[in-house]
mmCIF file of C-alpha atoms in Angstrom:
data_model
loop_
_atom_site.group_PDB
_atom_site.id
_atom_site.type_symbol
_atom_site.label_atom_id
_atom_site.label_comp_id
_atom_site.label_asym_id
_atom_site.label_seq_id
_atom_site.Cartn_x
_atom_site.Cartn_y
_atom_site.Cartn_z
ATOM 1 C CA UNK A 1179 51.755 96.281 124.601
ATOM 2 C CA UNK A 1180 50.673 92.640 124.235
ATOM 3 C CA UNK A 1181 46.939 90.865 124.067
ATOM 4 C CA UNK A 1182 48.284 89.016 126.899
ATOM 5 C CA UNK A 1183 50.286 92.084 128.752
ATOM 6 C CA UNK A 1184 46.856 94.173 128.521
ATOM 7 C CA UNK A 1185 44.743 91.241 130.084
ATOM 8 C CA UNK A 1186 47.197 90.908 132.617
ATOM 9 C CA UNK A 1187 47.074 94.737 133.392
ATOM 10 C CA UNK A 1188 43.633 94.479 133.440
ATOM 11 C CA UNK A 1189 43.385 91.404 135.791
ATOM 12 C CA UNK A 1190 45.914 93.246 138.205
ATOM 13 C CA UNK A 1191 44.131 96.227 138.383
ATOM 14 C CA UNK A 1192 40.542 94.419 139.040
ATOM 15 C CA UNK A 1193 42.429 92.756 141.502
ATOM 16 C CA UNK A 1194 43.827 96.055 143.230
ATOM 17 C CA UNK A 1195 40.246 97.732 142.990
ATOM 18 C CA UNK A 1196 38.775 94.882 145.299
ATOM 19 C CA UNK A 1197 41.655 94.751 147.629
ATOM 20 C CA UNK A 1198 41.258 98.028 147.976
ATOM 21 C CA UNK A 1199 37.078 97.778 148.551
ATOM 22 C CA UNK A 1200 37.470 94.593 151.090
ATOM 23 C CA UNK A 1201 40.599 96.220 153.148
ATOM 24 C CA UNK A 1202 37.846 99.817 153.730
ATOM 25 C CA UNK A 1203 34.503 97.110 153.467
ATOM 26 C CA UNK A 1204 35.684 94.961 156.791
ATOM 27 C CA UNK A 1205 36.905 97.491 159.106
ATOM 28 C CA UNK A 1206 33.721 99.303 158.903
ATOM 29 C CA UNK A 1207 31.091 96.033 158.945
ATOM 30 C CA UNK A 1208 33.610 95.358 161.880
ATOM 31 C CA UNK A 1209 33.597 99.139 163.316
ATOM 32 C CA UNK A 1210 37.564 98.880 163.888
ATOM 33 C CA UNK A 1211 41.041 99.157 162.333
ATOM 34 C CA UNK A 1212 42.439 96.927 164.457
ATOM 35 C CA UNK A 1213 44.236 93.491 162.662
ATOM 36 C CA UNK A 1214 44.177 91.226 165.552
ATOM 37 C CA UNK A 1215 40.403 91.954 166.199
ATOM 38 C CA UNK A 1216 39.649 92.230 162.651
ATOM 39 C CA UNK A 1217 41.326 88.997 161.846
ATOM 40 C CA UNK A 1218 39.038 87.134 164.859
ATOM 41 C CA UNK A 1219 36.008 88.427 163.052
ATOM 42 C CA UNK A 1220 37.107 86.984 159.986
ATOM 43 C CA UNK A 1221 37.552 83.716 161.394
ATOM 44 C CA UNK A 1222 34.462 83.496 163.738
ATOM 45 C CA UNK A 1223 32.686 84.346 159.986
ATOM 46 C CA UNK A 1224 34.032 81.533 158.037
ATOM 47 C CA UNK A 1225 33.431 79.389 161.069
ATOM 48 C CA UNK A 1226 29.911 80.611 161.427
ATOM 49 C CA UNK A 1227 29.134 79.994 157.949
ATOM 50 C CA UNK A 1228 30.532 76.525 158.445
ATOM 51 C CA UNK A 1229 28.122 76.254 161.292
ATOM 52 C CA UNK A 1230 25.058 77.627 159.033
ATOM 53 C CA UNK A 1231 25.661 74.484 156.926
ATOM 54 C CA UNK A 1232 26.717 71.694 159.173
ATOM 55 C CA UNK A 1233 23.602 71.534 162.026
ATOM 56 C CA UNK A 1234 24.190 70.280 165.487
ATOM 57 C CA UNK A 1235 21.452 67.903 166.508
ATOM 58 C CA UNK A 1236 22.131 67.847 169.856
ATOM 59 C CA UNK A 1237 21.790 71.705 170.437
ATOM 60 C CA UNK A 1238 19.442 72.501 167.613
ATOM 61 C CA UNK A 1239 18.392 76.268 169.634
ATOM 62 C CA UNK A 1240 22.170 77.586 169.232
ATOM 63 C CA UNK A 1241 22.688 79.914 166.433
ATOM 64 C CA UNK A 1242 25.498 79.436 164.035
ATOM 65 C CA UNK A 1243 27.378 82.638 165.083
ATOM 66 C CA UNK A 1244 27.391 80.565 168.708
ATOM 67 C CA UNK A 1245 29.080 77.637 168.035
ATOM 68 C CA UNK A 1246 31.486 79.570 166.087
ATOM 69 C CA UNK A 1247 32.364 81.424 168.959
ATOM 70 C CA UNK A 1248 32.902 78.285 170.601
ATOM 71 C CA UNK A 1249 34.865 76.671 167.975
ATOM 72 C CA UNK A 1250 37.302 80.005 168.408
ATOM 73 C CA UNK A 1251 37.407 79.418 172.308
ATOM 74 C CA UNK A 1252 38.375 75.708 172.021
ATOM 75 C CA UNK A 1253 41.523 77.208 169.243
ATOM 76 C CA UNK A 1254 43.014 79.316 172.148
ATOM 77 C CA UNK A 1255 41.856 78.296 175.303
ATOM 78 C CA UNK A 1256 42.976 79.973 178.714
ATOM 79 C CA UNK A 1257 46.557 79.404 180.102
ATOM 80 C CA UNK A 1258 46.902 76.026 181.668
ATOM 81 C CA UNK A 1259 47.877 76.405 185.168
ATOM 82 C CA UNK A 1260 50.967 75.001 186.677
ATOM 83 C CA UNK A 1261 50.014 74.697 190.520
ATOM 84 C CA UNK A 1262 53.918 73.866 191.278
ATOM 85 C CA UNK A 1263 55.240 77.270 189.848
ATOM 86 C CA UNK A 1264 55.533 80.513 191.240
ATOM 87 C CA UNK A 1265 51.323 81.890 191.566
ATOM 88 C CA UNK A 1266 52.529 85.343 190.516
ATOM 89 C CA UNK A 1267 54.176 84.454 187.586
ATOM 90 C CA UNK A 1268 51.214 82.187 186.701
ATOM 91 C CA UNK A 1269 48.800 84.710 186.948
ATOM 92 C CA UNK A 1270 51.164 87.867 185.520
ATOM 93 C CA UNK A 1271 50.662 85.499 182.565
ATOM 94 C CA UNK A 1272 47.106 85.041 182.585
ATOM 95 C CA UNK A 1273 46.891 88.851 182.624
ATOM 96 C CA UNK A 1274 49.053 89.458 179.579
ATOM 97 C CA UNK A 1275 46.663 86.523 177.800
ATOM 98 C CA UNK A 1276 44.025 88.473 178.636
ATOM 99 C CA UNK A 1277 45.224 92.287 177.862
ATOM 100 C CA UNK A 1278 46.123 90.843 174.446
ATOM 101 C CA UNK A 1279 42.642 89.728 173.800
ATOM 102 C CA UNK A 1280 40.941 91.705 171.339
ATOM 103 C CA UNK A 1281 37.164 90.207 171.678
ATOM 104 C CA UNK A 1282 35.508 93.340 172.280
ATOM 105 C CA UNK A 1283 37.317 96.851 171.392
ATOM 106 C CA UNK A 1284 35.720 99.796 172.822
ATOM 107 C CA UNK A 1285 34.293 101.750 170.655
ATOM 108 C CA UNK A 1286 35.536 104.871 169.566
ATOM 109 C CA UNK A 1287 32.556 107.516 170.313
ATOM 110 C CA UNK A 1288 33.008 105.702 173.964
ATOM 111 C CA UNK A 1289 34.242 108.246 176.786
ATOM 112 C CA UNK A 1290 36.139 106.618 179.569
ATOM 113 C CA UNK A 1291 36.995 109.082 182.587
ATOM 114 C CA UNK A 1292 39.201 108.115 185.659
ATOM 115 C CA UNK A 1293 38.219 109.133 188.812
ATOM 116 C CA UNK A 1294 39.651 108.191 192.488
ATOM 117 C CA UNK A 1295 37.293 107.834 194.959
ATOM 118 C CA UNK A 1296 38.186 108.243 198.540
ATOM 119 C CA UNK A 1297 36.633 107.086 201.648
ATOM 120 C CA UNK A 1298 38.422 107.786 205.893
ATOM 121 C CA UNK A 1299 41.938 106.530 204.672
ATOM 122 C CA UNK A 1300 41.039 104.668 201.587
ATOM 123 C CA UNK A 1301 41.206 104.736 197.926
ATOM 124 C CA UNK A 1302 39.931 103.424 194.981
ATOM 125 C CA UNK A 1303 40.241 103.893 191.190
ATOM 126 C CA UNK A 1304 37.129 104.153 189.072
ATOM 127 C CA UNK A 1305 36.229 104.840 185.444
ATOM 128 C CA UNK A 1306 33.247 106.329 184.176
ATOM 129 C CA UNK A 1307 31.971 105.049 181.259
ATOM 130 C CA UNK A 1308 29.463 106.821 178.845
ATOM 131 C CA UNK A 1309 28.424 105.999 175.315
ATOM 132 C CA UNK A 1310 24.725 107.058 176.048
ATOM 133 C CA UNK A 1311 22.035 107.855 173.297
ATOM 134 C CA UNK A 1312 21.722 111.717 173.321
ATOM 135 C CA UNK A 1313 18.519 111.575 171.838
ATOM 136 C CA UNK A 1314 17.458 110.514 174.913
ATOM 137 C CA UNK A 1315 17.370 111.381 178.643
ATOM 138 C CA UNK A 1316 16.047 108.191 179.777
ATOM 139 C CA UNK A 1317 18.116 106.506 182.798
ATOM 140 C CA UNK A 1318 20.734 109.136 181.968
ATOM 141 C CA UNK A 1319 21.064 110.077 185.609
ATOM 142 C CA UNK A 1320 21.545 106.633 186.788
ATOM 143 C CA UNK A 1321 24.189 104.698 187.044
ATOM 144 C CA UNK A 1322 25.125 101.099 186.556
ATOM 145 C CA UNK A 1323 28.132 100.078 189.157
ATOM 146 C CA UNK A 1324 30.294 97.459 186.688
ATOM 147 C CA UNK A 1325 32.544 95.035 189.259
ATOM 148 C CA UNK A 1326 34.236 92.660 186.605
ATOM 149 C CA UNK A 1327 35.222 89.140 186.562
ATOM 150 C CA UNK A 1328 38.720 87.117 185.941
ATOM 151 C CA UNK A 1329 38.603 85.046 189.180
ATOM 152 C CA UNK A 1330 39.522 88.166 191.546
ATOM 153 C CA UNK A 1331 43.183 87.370 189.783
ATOM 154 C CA UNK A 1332 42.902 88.909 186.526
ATOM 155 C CA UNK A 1333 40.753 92.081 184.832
ATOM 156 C CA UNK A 1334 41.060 95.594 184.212
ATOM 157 C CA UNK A 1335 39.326 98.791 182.363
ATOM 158 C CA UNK A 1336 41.145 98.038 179.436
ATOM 159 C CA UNK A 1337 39.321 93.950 179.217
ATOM 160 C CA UNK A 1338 36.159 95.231 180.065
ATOM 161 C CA UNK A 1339 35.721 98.516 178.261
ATOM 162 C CA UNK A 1340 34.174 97.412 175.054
ATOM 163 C CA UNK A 1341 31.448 95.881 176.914
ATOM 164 C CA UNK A 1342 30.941 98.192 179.053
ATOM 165 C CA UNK A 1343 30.373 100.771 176.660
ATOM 166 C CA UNK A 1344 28.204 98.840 175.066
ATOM 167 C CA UNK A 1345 26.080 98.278 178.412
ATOM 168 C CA UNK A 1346 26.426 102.247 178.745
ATOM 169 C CA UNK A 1347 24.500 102.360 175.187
ATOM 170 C CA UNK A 1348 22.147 100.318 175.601
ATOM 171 C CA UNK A 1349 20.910 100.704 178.930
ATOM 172 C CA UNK A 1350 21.537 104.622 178.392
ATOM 173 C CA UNK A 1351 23.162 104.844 181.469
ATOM 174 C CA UNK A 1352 26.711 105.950 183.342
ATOM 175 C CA UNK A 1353 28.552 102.829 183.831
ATOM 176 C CA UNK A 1354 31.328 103.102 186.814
ATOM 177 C CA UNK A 1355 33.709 100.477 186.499
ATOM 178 C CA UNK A 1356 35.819 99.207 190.164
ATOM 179 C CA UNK A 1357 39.035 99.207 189.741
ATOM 180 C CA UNK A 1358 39.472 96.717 192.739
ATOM 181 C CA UNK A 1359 42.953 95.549 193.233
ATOM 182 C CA UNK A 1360 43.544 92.151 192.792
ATOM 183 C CA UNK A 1361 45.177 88.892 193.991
ATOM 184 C CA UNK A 1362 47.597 87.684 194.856
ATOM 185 C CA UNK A 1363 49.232 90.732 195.248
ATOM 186 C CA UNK A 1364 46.269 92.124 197.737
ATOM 187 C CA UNK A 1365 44.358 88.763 199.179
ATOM 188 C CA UNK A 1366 40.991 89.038 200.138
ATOM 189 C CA UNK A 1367 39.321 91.551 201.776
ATOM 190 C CA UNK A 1368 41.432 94.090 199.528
ATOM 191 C CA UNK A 1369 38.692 93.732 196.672
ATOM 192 C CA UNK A 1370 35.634 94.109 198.668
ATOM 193 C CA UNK A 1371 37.592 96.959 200.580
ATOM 194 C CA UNK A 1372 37.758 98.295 197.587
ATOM 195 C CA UNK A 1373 34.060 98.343 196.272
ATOM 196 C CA UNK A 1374 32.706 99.302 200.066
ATOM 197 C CA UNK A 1375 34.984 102.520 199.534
ATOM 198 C CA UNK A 1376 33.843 103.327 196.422
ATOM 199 C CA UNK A 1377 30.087 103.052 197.218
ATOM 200 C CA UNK A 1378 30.701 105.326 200.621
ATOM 201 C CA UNK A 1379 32.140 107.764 198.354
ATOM 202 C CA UNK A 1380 29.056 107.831 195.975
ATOM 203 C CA UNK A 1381 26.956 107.718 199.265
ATOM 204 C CA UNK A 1382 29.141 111.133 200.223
ATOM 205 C CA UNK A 1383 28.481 112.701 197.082
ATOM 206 C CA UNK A 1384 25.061 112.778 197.665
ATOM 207 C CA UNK A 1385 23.882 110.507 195.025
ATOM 208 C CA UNK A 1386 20.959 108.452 196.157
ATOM 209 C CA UNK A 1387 21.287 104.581 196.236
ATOM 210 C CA UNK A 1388 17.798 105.026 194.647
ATOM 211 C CA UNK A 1389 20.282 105.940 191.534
ATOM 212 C CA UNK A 1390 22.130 102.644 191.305
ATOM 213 C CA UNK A 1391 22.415 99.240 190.341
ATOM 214 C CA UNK A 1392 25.278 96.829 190.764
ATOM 215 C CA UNK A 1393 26.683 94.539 188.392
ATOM 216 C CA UNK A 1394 29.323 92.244 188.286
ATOM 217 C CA UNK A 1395 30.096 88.620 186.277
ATOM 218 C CA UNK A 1396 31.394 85.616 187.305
ATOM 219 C CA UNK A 1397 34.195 86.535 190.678
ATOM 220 C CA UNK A 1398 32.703 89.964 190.067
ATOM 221 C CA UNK A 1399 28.845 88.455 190.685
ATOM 222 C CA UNK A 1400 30.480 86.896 194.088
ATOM 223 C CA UNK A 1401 32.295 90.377 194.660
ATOM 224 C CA UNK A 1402 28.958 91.636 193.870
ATOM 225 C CA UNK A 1403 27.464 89.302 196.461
ATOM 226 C CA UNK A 1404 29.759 89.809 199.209
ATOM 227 C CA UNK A 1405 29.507 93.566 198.767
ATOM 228 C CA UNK A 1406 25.625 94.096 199.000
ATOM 229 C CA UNK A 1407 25.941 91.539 202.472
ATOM 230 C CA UNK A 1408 28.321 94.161 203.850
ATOM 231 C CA UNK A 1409 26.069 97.463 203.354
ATOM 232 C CA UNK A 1410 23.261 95.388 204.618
ATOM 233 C CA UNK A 1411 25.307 94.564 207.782
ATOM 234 C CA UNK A 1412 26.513 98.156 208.355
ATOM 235 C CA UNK A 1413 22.988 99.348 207.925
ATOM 236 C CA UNK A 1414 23.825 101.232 204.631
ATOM 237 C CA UNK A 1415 21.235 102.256 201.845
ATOM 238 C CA UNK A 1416 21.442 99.071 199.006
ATOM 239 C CA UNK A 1417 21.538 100.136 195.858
ATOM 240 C CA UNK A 1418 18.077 100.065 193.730
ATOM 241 C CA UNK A 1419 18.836 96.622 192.129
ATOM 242 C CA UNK A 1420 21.804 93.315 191.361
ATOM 243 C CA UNK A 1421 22.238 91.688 188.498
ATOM 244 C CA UNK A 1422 24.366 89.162 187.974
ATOM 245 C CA UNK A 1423 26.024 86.904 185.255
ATOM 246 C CA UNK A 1424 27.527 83.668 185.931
ATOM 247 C CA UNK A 1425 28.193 84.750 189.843
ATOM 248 C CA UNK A 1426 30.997 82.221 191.317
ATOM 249 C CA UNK A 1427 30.018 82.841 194.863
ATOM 250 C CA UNK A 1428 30.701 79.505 196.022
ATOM 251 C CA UNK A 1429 34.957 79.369 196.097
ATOM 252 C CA UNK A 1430 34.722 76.089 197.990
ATOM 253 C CA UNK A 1431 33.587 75.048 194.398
ATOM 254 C CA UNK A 1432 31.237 71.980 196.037
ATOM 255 C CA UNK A 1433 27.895 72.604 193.578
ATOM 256 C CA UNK A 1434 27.583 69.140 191.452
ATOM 257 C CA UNK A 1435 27.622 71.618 187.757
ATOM 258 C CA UNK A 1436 31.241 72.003 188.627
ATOM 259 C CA UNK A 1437 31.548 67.985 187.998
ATOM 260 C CA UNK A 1438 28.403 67.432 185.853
ATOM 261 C CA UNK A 1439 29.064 70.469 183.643
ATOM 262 C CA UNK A 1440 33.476 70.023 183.625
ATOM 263 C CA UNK A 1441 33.172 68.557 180.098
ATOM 264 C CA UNK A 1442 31.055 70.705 178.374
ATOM 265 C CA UNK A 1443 31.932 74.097 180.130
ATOM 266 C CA UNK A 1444 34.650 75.588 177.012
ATOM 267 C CA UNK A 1445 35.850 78.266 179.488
ATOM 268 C CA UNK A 1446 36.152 76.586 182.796
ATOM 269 C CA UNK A 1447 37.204 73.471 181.904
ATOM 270 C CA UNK A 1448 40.418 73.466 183.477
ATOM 271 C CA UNK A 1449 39.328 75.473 186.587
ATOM 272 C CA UNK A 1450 41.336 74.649 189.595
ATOM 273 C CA UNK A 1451 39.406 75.403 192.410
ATOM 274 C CA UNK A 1452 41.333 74.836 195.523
ATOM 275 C CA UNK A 1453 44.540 76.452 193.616
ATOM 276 C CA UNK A 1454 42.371 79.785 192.815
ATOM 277 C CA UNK A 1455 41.033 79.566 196.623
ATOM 278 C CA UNK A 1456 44.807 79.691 198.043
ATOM 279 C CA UNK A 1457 45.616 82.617 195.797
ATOM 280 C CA UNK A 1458 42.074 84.863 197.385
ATOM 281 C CA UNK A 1459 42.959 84.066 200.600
ATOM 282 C CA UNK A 1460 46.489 84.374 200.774
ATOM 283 C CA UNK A 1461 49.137 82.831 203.141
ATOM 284 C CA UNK A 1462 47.649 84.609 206.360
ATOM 285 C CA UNK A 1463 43.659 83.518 205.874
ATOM 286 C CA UNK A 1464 44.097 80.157 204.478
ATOM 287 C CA UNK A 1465 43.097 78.656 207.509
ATOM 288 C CA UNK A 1466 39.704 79.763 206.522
ATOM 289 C CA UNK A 1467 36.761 77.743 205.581
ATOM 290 C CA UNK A 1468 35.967 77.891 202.013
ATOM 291 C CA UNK A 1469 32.452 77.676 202.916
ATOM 292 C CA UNK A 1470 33.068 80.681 204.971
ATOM 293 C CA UNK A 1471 30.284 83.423 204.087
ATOM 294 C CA UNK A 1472 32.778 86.279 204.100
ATOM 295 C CA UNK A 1473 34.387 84.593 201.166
ATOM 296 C CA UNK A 1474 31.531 82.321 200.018
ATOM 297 C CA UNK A 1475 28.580 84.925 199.771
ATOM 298 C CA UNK A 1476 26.351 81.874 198.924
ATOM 299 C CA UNK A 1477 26.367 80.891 202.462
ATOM 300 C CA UNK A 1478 25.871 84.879 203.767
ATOM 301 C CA UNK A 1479 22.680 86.105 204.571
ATOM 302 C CA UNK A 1480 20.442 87.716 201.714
ATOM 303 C CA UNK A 1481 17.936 89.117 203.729
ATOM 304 C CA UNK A 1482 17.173 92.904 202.912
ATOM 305 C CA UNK A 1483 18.715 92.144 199.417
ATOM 306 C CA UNK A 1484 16.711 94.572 196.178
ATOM 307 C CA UNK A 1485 15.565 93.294 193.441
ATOM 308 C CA UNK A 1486 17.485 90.762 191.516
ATOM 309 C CA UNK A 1487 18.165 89.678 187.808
ATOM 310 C CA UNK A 1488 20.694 86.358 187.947
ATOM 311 C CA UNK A 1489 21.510 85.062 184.157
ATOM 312 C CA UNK A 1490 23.577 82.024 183.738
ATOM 313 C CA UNK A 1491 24.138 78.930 181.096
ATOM 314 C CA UNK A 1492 23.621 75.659 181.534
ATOM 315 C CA UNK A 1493 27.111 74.897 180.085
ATOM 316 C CA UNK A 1494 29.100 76.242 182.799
ATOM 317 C CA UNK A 1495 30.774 74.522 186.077
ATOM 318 C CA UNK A 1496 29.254 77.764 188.156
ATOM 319 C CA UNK A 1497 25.522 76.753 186.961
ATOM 320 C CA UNK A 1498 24.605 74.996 190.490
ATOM 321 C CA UNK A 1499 26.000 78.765 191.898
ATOM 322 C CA UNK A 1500 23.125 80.823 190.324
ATOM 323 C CA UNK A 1501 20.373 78.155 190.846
ATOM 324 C CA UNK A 1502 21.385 78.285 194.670
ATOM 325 C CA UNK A 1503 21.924 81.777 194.997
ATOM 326 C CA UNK A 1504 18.208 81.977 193.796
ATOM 327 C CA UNK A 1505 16.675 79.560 196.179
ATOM 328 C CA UNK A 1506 18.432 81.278 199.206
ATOM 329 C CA UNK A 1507 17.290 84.697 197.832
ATOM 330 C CA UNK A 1508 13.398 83.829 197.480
ATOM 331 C CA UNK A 1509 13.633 82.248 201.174
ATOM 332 C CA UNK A 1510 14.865 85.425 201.864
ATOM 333 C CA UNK A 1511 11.890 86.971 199.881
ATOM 334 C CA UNK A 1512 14.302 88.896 197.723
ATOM 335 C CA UNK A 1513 12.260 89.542 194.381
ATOM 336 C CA UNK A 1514 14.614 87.344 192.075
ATOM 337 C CA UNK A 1515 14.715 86.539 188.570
ATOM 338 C CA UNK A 1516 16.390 83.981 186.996
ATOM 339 C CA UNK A 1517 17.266 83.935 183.282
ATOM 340 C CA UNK A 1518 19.017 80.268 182.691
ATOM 341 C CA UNK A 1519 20.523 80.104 179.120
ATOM 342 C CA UNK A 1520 20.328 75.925 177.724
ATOM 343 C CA UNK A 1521 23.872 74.646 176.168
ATOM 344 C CA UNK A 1522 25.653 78.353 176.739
ATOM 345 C CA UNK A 1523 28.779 79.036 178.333
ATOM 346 C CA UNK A 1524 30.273 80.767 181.111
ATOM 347 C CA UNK A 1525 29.281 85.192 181.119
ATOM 348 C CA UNK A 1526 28.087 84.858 177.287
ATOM 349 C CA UNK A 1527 26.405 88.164 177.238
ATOM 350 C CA UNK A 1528 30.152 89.403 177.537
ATOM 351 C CA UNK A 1529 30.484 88.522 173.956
ATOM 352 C CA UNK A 1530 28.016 90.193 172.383
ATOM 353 C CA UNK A 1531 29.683 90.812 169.401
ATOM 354 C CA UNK A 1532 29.394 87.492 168.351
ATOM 355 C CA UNK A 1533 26.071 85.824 168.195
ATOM 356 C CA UNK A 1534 22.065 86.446 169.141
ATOM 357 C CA UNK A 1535 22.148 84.617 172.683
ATOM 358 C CA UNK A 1536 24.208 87.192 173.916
ATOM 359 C CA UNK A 1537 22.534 90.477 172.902
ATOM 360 C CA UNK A 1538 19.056 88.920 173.532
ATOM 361 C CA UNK A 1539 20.059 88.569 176.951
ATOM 362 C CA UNK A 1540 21.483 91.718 177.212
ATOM 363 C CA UNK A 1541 17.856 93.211 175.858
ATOM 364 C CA UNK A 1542 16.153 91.318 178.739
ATOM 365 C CA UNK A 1543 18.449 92.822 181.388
ATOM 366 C CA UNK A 1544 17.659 96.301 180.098
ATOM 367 C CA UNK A 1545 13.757 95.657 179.891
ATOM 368 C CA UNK A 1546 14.093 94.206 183.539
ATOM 369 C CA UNK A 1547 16.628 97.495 184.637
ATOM 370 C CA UNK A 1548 13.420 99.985 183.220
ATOM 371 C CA UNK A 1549 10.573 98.385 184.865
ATOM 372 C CA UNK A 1550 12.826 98.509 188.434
ATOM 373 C CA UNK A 1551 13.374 102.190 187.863
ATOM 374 C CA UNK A 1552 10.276 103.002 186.821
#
């Protein structure tokens, strides 16, 4: 064998050696196999480091890993609706863009059980979701009731899982995700149906409300909303606490962030309010008022409302929803706090994978959640 044939042997097996290292090194810095998800996290890294040397002196508080995140929104961002086709089509669409996703994978030490819960003549699907510390006992009994976002169109246990778990590990609690059904296949009040069900059947079981918080983001915060004003009206024990990320509770859409904030909101940017309203309310309750408390919650009552945690970012068209939704609460003297996020984007804790803002946040919920319970 040749000089040059043995350097070349030796340059090709180097080569194999750190292929081999990098394809076992990234899927466990990453904590998946997955390629689409893995190849995300490579990106948002080389954009991040980008970031780390190229400051933005506009928004000099936002990490690196943040923008980065936003520069990987901005490559893909959400379906652009078409208000003259067919809605269902539109939004069947919008759900296959976001099953595809592959932000946050759940984890796989993550236990996800389905259970139906049943109320008079009523039904609905939840899963239980449980990726607790076992080394501790702490909160274990109680349980965090998950109602998720997607603008009441779009969302399922398989989009929210990953976070969900992660709430579920570090809040060290059961996390029951609502499996609501959605528009515009079942217009409104199929959702909050749906939730009122679910929370009679808890009620049944004999698990305390004492036990339970609600959370939901963005149409889940308003879902969230709408069904605390319900148990309140029907004289039913609230659960022990609401927080809420990003709530839209407002589908008439009317707060000035959803023009002030349309430029700089990476998420919501296209958000076509009067389209979305149409699909809620269906062809039967469109006559309705969009101000209309049963489908505004902003404009219900929040008197007898627990404790509150409301986290939102100030680059977001829902902003003016979460600063009014506090104003009405503390003249309702609800005890309400208000986390507001400067230059972040709509339900950024979601993506906690990603950057510091996120997971800080997420650490301030949980140190607000323990002092409730205790």
């Amino acid at each position: 064998m040749t000089l040059f044939q043995n350097g070349l042997f030796g340059c090709l097996k180097k080569l194999t050696i750190i292929i081999l290292i990098v394809a076992i090194a990234i899927p466990l810095r990453y904590g998946s196999t997955s390629p689409s998800y893995l190849a995300v996290r490579l990106i948002h890294s080389m954009f991040s480091l980008k970031n780390s040397l190229i400051p933005d002196k506009t928004r000099p508080t936002l990490s690196a890993d943040y923008r980065a995140f936003e520069d990987l929104i901005r490559m893909k961002p959400l379906t652009k609706i078409d208000t003259s086709a067919d809605p269902l089509v539109i939004i069947k669409e919008l759900r296959l863009t976001m099953g595809q996703t592959n932000i946050s994978p759940k984890p796989a030490e993550c236990q996800i059980r389905k259970e139906i819960f049943k109320y008079n003549a009523q039904t609905t699907d939840g899963y239980w979701v449980s990726n607790q510390l076992k080394s501790s006992s702490k909160n274990s009994d109680k349980i965090l009731i998950y109602i998720h976002g997607g603008g009441f169109m779009t969302g399922d246990i398989n989009t929210y899982s990953g976070f969900e778990c992660y709430l579920s590990r570090i809040f060290n609690i059961n996390v029951l995700h609502v499996e609501y059904r959605l528009v515009p296949e079942h217009p409104y009040p199929a959702a909050v149906d749906d939730t009122i069900a679910l929370y009679h059947a808890l009620l049944d079981q004999n698990i305390s409300s004492s036990r339970m918080m609600i959370m939901g983001d963005s149409a889940g915060g308003g879902l969230t909303l709408q069904t605390m004003q319900v148990l309140i009206t029907r004289e039913l024990p609230v659960p022990h606490g609401v927080i809420l990320l990003s709530p839209w509770a407002d589908i008439s859409s009317s707060g000035e962030s959803y023009t002030r904030n349309r430029p700089i909101d990476p998420i919501l940017f296209d958000h076509n309010s009067t389209w979305v309203a149409a699909q809620i309310l269906g062809p039967k309750q469109i006559h309705l008022s969009h101000k209309d408390p049963l489908i505004s919650p902003l404009y219900g009552s929040f008197k007898g409302f627990p404790p509150m945690y409301v986290n939102v970012g100030t680059a977001e068209i829902t902003e003016d929803d979460s600063r009014e939704i506090v104003k009405r609460a503390k003249q309702a003297n609800v005890d309400v706090t208000l986390e507001v996020a400067v230059h972040l984007m709509h339900v950024y804790p979601i993506f906690y994978l990603y950057y510091p803002e996120a997971r800080n946040t997420i650490d301030n919920i949980n140190e607000w959640m323990k002092t409730k319970f205790d």
